[in-house]
GROMACS .gro file of C-alpha atoms in nm:
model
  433
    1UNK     CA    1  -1.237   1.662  -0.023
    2UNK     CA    2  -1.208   1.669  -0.387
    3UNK     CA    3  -1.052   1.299  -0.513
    4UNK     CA    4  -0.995   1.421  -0.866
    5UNK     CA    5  -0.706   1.693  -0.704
    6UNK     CA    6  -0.662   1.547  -0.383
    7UNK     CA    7  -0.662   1.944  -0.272
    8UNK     CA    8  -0.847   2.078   0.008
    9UNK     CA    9  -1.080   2.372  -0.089
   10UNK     CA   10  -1.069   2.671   0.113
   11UNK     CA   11  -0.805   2.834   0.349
   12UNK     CA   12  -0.483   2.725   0.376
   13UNK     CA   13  -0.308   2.706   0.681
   14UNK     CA   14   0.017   2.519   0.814
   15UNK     CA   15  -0.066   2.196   0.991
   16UNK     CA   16   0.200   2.105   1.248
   17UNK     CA   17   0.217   1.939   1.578
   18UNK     CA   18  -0.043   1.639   1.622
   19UNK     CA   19   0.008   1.314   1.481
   20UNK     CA   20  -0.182   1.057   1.418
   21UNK     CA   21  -0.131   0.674   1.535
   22UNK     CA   22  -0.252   0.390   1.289
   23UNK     CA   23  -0.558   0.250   1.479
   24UNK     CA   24  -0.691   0.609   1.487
   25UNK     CA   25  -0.677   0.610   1.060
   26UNK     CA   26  -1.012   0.552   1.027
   27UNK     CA   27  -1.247   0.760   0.784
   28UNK     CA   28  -1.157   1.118   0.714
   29UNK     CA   29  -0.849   1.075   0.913
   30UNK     CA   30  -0.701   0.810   0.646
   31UNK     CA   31  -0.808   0.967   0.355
   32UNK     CA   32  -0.729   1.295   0.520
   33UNK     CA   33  -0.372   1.277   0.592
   34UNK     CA   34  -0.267   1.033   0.274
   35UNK     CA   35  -0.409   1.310   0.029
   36UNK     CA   36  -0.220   1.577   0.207
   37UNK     CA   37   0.090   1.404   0.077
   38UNK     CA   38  -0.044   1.386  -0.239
   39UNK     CA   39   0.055   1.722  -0.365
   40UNK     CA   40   0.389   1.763  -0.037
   41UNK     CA   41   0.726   1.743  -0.178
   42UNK     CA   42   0.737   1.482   0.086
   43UNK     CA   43   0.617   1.104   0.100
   44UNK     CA   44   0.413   0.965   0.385
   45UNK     CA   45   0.651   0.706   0.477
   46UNK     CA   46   0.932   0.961   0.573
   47UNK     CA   47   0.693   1.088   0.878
   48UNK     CA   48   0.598   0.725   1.008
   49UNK     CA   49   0.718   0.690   1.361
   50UNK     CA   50   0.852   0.435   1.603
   51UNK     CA   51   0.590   0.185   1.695
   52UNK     CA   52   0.474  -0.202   1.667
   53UNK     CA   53   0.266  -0.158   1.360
   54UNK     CA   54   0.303  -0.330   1.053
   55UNK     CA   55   0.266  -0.192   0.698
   56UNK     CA   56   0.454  -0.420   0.500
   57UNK     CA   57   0.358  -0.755   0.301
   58UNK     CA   58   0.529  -1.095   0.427
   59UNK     CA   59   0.702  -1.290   0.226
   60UNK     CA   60   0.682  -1.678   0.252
   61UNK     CA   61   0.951  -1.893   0.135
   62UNK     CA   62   1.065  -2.282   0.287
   63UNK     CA   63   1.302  -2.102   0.519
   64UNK     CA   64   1.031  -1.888   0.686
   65UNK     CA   65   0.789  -1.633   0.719
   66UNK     CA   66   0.994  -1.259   0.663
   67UNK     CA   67   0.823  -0.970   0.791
   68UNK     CA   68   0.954  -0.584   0.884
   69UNK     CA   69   0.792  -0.357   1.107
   70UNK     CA   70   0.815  -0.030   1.262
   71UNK     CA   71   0.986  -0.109   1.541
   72UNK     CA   72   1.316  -0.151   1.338
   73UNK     CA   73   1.306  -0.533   1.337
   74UNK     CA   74   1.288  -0.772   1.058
   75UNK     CA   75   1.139  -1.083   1.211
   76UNK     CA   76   1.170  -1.416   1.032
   77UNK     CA   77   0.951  -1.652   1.181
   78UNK     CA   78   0.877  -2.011   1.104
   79UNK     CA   79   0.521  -2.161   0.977
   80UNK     CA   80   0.388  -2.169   1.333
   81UNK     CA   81   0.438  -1.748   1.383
   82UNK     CA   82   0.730  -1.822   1.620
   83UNK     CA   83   1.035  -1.652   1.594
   84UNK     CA   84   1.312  -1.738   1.448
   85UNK     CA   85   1.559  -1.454   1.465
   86UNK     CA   86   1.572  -1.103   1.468
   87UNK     CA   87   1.781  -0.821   1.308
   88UNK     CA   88   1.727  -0.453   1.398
   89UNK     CA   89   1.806  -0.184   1.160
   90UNK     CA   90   1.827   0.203   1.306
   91UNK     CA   91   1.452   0.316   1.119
   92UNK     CA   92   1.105   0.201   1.042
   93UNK     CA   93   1.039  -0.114   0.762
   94UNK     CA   94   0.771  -0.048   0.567
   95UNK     CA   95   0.754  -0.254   0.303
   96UNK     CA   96   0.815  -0.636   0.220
   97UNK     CA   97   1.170  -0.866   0.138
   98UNK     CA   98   1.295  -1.056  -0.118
   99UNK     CA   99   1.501  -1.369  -0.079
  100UNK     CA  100   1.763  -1.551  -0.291
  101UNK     CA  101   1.908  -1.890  -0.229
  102UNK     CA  102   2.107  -1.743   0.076
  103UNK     CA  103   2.018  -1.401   0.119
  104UNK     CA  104   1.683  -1.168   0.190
  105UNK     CA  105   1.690  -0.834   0.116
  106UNK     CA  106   1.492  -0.502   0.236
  107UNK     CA  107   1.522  -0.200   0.264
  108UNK     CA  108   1.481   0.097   0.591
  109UNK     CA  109   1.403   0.403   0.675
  110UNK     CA  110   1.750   0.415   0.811
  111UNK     CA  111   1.829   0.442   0.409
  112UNK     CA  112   2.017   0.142   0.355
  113UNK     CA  113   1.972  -0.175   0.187
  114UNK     CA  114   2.014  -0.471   0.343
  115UNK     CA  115   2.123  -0.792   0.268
  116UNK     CA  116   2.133  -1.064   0.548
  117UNK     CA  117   2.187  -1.417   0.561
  118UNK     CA  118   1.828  -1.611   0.493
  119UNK     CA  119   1.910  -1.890   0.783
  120UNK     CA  120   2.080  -1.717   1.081
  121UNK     CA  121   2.029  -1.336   0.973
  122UNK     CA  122   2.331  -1.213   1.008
  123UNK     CA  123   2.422  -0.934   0.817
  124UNK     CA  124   2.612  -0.997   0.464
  125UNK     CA  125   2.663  -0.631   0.350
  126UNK     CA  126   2.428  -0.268   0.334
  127UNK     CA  127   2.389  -0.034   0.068
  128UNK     CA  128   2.357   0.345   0.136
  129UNK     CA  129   2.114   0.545  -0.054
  130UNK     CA  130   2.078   0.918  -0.002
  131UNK     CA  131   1.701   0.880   0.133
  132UNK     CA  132   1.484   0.638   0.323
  133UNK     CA  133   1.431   0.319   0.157
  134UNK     CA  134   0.995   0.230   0.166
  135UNK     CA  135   0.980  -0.006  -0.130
  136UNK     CA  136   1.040  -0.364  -0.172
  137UNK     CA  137   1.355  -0.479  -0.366
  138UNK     CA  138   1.366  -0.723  -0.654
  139UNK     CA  139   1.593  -0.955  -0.701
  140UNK     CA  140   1.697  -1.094  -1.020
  141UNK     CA  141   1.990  -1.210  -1.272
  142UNK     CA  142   2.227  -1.196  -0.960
  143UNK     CA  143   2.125  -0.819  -0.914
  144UNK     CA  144   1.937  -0.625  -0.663
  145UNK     CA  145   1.667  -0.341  -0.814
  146UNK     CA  146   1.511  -0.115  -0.528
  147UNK     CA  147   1.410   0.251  -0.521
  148UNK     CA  148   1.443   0.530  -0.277
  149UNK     CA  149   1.302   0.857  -0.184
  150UNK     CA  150   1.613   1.010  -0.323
  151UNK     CA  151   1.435   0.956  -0.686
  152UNK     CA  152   1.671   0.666  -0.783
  153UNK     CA  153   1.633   0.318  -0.860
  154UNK     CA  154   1.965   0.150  -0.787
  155UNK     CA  155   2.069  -0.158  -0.896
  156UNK     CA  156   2.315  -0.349  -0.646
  157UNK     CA  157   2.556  -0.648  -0.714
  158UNK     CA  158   2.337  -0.913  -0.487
  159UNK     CA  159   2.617  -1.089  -0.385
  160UNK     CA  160   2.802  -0.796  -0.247
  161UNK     CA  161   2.576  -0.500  -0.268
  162UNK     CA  162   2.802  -0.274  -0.517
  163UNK     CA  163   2.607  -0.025  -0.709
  164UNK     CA  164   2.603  -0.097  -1.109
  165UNK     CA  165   2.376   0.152  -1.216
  166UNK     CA  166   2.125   0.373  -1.100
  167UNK     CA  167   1.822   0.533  -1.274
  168UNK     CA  168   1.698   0.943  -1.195
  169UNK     CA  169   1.333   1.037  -1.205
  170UNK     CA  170   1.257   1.421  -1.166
  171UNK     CA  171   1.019   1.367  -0.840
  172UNK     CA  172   0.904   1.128  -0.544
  173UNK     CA  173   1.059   0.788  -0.434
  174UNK     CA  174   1.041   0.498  -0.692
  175UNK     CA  175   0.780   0.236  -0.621
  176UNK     CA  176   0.861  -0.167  -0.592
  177UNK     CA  177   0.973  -0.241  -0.983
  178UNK     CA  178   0.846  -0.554  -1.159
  179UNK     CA  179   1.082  -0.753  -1.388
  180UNK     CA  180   0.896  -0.861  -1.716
  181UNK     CA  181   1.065  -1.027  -2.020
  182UNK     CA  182   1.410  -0.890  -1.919
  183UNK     CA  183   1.244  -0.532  -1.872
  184UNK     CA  184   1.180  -0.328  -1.546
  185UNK     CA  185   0.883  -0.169  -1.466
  186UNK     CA  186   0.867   0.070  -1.207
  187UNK     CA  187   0.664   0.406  -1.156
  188UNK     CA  188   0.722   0.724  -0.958
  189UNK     CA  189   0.551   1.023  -0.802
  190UNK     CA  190   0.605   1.184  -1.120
  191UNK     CA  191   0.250   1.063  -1.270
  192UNK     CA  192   0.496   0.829  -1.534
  193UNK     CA  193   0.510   0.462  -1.562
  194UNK     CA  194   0.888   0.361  -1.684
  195UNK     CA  195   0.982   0.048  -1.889
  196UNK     CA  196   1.345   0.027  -1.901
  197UNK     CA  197   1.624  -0.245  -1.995
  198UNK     CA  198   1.818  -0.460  -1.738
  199UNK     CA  199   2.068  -0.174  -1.771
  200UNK     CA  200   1.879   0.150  -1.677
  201UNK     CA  201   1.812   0.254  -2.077
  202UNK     CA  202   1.470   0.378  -2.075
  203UNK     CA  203   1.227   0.209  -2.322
  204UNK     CA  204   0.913   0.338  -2.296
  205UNK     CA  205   0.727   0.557  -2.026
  206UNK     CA  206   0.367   0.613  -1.981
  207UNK     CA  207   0.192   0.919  -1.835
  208UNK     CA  208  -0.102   0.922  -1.584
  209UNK     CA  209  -0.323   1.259  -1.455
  210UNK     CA  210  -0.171   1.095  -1.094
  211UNK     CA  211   0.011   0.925  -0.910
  212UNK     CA  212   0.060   0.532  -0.969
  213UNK     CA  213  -0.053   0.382  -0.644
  214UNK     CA  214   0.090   0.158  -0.413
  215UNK     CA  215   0.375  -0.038  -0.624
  216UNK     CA  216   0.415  -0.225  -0.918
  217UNK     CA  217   0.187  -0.340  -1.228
  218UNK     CA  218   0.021  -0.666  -1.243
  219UNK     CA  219   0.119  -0.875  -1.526
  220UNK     CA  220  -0.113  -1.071  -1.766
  221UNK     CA  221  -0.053  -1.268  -2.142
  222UNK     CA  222   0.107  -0.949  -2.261
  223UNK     CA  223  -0.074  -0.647  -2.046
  224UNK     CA  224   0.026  -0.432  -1.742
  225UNK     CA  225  -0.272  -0.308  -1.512
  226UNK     CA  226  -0.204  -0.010  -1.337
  227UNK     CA  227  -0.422   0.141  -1.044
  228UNK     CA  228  -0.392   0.519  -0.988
  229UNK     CA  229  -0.475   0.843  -0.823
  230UNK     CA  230  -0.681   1.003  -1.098
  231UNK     CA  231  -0.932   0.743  -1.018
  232UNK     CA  232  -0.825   0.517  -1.366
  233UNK     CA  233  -0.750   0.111  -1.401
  234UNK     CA  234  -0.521   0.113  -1.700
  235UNK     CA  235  -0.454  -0.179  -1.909
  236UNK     CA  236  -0.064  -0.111  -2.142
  237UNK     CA  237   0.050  -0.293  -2.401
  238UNK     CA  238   0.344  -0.450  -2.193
  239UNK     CA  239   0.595  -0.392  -2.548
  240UNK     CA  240   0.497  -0.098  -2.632
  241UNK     CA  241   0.336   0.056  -2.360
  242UNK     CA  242   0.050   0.195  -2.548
  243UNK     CA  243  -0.281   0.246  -2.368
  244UNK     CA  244  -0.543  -0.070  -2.468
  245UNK     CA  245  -0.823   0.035  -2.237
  246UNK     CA  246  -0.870   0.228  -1.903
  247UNK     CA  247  -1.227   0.180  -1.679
  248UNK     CA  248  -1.279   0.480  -1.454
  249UNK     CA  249  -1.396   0.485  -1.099
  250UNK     CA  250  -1.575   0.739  -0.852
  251UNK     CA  251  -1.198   0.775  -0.627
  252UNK     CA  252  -0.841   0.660  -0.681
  253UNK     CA  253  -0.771   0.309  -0.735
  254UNK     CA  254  -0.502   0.011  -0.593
  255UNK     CA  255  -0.308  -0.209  -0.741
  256UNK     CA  256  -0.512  -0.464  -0.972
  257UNK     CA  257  -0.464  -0.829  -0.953
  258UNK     CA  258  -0.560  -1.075  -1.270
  259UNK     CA  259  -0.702  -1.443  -1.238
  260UNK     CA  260  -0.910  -1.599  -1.462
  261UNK     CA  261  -0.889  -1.352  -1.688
  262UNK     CA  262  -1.052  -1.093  -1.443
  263UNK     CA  263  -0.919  -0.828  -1.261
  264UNK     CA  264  -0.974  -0.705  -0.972
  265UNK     CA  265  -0.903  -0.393  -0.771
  266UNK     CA  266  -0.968  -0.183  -0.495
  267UNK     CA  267  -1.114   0.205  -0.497
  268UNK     CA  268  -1.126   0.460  -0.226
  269UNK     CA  269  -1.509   0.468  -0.298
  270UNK     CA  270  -1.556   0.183  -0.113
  271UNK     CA  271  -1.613  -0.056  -0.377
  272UNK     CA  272  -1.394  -0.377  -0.502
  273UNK     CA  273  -1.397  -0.391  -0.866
  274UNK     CA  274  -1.406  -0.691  -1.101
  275UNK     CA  275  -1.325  -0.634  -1.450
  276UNK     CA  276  -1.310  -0.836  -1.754
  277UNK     CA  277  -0.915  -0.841  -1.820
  278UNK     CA  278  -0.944  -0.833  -2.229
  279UNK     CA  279  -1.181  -0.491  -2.245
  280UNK     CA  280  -1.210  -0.356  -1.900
  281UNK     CA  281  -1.621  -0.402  -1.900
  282UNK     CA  282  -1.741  -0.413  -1.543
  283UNK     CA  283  -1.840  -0.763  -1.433
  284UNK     CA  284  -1.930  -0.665  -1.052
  285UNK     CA  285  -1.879  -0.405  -0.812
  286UNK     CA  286  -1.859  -0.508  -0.426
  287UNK     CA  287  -1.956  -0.283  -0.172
  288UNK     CA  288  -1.720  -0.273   0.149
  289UNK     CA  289  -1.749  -0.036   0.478
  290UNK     CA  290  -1.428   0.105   0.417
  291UNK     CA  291  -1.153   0.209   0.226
  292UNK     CA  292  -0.967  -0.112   0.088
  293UNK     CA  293  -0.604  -0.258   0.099
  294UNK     CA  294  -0.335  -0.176  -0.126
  295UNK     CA  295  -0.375  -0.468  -0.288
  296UNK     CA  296  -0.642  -0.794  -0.312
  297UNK     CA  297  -0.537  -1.148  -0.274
  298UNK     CA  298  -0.728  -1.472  -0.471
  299UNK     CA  299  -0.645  -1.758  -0.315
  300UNK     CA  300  -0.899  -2.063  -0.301
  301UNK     CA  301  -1.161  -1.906  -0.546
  302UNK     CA  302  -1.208  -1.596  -0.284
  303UNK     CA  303  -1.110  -1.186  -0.323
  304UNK     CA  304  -0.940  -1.116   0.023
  305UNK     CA  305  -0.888  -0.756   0.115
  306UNK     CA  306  -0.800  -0.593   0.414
  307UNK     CA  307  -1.029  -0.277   0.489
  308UNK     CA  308  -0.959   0.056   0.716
  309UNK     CA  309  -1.240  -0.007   0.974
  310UNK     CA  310  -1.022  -0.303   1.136
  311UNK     CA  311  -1.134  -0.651   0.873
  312UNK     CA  312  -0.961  -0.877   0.700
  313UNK     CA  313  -1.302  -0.976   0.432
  314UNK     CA  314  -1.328  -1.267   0.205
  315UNK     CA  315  -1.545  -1.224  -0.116
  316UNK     CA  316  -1.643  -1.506  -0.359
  317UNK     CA  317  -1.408  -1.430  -0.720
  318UNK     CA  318  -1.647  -1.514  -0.901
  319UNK     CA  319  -1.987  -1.310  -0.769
  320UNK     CA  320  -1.871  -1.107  -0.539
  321UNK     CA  321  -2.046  -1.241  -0.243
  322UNK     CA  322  -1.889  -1.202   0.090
  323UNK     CA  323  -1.785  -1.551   0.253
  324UNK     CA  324  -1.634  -1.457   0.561
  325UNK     CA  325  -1.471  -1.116   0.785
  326UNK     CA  326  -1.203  -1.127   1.071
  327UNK     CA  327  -1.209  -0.865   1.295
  328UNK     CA  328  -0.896  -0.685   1.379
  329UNK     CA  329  -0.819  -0.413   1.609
  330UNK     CA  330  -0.630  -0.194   1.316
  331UNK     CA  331  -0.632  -0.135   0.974
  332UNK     CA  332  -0.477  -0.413   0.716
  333UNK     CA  333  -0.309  -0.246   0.434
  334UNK     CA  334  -0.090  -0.521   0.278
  335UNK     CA  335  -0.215  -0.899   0.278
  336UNK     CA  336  -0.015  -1.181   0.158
  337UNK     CA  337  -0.161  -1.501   0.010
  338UNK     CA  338  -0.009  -1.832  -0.084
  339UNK     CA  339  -0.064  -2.196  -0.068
  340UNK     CA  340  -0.454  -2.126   0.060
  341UNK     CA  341  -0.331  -1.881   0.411
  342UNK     CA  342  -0.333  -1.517   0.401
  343UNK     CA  343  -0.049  -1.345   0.593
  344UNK     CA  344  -0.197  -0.985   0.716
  345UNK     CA  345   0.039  -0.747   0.868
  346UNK     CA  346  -0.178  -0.531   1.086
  347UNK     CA  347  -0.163  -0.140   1.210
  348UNK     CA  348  -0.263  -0.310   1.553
  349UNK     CA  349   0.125  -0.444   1.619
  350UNK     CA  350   0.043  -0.777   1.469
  351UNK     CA  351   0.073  -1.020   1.213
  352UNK     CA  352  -0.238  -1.262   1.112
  353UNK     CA  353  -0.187  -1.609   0.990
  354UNK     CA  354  -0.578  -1.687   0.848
  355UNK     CA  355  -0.666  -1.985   0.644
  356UNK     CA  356  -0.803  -1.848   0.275
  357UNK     CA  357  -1.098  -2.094   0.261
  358UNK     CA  358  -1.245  -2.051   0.594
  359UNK     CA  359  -1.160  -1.703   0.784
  360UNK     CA  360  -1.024  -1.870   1.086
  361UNK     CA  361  -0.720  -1.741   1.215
  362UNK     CA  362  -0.433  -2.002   1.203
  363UNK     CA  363  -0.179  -1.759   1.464
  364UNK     CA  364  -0.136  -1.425   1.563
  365UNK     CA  365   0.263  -1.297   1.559
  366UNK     CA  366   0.317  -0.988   1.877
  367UNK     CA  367   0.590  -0.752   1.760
  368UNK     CA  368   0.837  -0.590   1.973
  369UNK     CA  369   0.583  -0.271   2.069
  370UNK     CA  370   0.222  -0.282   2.149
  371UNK     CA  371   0.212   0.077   2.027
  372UNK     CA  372   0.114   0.183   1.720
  373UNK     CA  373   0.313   0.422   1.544
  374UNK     CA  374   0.220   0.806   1.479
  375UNK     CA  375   0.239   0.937   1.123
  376UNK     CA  376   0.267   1.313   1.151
  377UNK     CA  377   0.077   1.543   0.883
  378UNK     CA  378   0.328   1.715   0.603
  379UNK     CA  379   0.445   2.089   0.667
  380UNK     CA  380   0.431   2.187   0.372
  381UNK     CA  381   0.110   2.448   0.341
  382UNK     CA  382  -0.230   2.266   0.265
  383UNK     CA  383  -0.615   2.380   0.250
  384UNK     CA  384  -0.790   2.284   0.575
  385UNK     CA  385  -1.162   2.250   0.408
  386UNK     CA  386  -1.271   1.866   0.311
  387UNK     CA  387  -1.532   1.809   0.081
  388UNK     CA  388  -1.704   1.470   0.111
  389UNK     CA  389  -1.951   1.258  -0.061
  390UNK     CA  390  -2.205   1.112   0.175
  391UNK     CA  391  -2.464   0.855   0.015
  392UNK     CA  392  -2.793   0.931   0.184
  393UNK     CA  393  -2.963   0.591   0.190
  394UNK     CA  394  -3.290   0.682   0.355
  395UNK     CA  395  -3.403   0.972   0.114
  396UNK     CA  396  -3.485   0.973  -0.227
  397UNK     CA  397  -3.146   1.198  -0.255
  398UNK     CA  398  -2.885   0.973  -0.437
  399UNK     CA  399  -2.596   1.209  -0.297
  400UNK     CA  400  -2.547   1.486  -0.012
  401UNK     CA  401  -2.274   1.680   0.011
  402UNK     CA  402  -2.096   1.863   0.334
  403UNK     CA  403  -1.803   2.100   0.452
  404UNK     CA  404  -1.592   2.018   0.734
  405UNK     CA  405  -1.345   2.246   0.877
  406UNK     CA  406  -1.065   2.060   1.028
  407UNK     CA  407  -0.845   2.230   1.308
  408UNK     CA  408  -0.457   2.198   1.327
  409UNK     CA  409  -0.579   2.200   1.704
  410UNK     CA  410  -0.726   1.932   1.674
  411UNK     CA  411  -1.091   2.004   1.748
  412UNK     CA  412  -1.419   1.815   1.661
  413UNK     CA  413  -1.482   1.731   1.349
  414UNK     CA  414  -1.877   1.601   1.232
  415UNK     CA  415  -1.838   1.242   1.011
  416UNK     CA  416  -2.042   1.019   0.943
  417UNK     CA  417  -2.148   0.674   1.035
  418UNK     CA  418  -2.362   0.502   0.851
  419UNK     CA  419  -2.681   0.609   0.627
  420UNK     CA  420  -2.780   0.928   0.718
  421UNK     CA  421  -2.676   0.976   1.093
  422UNK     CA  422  -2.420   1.170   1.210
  423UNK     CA  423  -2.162   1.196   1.525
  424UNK     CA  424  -1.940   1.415   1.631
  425UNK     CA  425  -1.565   1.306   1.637
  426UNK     CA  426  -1.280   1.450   1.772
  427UNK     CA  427  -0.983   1.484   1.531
  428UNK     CA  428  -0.730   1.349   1.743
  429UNK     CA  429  -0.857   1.265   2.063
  430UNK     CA  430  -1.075   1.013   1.905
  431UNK     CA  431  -1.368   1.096   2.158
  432UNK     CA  432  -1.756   1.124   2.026
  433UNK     CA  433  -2.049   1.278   2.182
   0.00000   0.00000   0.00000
């Protein structure tokens, strides 16, 4: 696999039928499928499927803990993990709330908005968009900013969901948007980062060589940081959005996060970044066993990251030195972290309550489905030929490379483990031998 283009190399062919569920994205099969939508006219999240997993972030607030899943439930729960209520919705949440005095807010597959009532959950109003709705809203100024995979951002009357604008980007669904000095930020599949007024005027816009990943910019004294698919940390002037420095990695990067004047960020070359936040000089790298989160959380001096062979891994901020792992039974791909507890929604149907300092898990939240929910490849036409970069750690080699064929049959496929030996894996059955 090439993770400059995302592309696979060699014959093209039209993958259709098998699907894959979450706690088989391990490996090649993550990295697999994910670039395939890279270059689709399609997003992932349109193919996700019924099932108990969780992909989105919680959100914490005095009233509860708010969490959707795939089963079509939004759950708020209280500090304990036990329910409070329920609301079902007729598609997939994928992505985290945000809450007003009275209201939370989310969006569905189903493509509406919602807005329900933060105590009992009872519906207040919906908003129809004209495609699924993956992203997280914002809410601000009395007004409700969310993107859809119909390539708008809408903004909504909060109180009674009415449409007051909406914004048009050429390609993709818009990402969550981040409100900055009465600006919004948001960024699309369209390789641009957008800075526009409170009323949809565009400001400024900055272009990429990919795709912006995973959701909005993190904020700092005056800079955005951007993670992206052409393997690139930007730092923007947040006025002007002029480029101040980029650092470039080995694979594409996630969302950074800033504190203490650092910032830190996940690759897909295994490796957790820290960065000095003024020039982008490397201050340490961190090795993982897997591709990271989204996103990092710093809570009680420690980097927490969720990786894709089933952890939940706390790192000390300031070295890099690993302090503690939980052990999951699915991949983590959004944490949560406030007042010293990580919230971990889970591909394995659950969510993880885990104190920051320590590693030890608080509760465990069940969703409706023990099942985890399949994620079919895109139909569009891709190249079935992966090339991957294998560190060899017992030779004087510092990298070998291999070609895989991979088989819309779903045959074997040879991966590897660790150092320098090799099993044989079956695409889709999951078997070795």
């Amino acid at each position: 696999m090439n993770y400059k283009t995302g592309a696979y190399d060699t014959d093209s062919q039209r993958l259709s039928g098998p699907t894959f569920t979450t706690d088989q994205f391990r490996e090649l099969e993550l990295v697999g499928t994910v670039l395939q939508y890279k270059d689709s006219v399609r997003d992932y999240w349109e193919r996700i499927g019924i099932g108990g997993s969780i992909s989105a972030r919680a959100f914490v607030t005095p009233d509860g803990v708010f969490i959707g899943a795939c089963d079509k439930n939004f759950y708020c729960l209280d500090k304990n993990g036990k329910e409070k209520w329920r609301f079902q919705t007729n598609g997939v949440i994928m992505e985290s709330a945000d809450v007003s005095e009275t209201m939370v807010y989310f969006g569905s597959a189903d493509q509406n908005v919602y807005a329900l009532d933060v105590k009992t959950g009872k519906e207040i109003w919906r908003f129809k968009t004209n495609g699924i709705v993956p992203q997280k809203p914002v809410v601000h100024g009395g007004r409700v900013y969310i993107g859809s995979t119909d390539k708008n951002l809408y903004c909504l009357d909060a109180h009674t969901g009415k449409k007051i604008w909406g914004f048009h980007v050429k390609e993709g669904s818009i990402l969550e948007p981040l409100i900055v000095n009465n600006r919004i930020h948001f960024c699309a599949k369209d390789n641009t980062y957008y800075c526009c007024t409170l009323d949809g005027n565009l400001v400024w816009r900055f272009l990429t060589n990919g795709s912006i990943c995973g959701g909005p910019a993190f904020y700092h004294n005056g800079k955005l940081y951007i993670g992206c698919w052409d393997q690139n940390v930007y730092c923007l002037n947040e006025t002007t959005g002029e480029r101040i420095w980029a650092y470039k990695a080995n694979a594409p990067t996630m969302i950074p996060v800033v504190w203490n004047n650092r910032v830190y960020a996940g690759c897909w070359d295994k490796t957790i970044y820290c960065l000095d936040a003024e020039t982008g000089k490397r201050i340490w790298a961190h090795h993982i066993t897997d591709f990271p989160s989204y996103q990092v959380v710093l809570q009680k001096g420690l980097c927490i990251f969720g990786t894709a062979d089933n952890k939940i891994c706390g790192i000390d901020a300031e070295t890099g030195t690993e302090r503690w792992t939980v052990k999951t039974n699915g991949m983590n791909a959004q944490l949560m972290g406030i007042d010293g507890t990580i919230y971990a929604g889970c591909w394995d149907c659950k969510l993880y309550c885990i104190d920051a300092a320590t590693g030890n898990v608080n509760w465990v939240f069940h969703t409706s489905m023990s099942t985890p929910s399949p994620i079919e490849p895109p139909t569009e036409t891709v190249t079935s030929t992966v090339e991957h970069i294998i560190p060899i750690e017992d030779t004087q080699e510092e990298q070998s490379r291999y070609k895989e064929q991979f088989s819309a049959e779903g045959s074997g496929s040879s991966v590897y483990k660790s150092s320098s030996q090799y099993i044989k894996k079956h695409r889709y059955g999951g078997g070795e031998e």
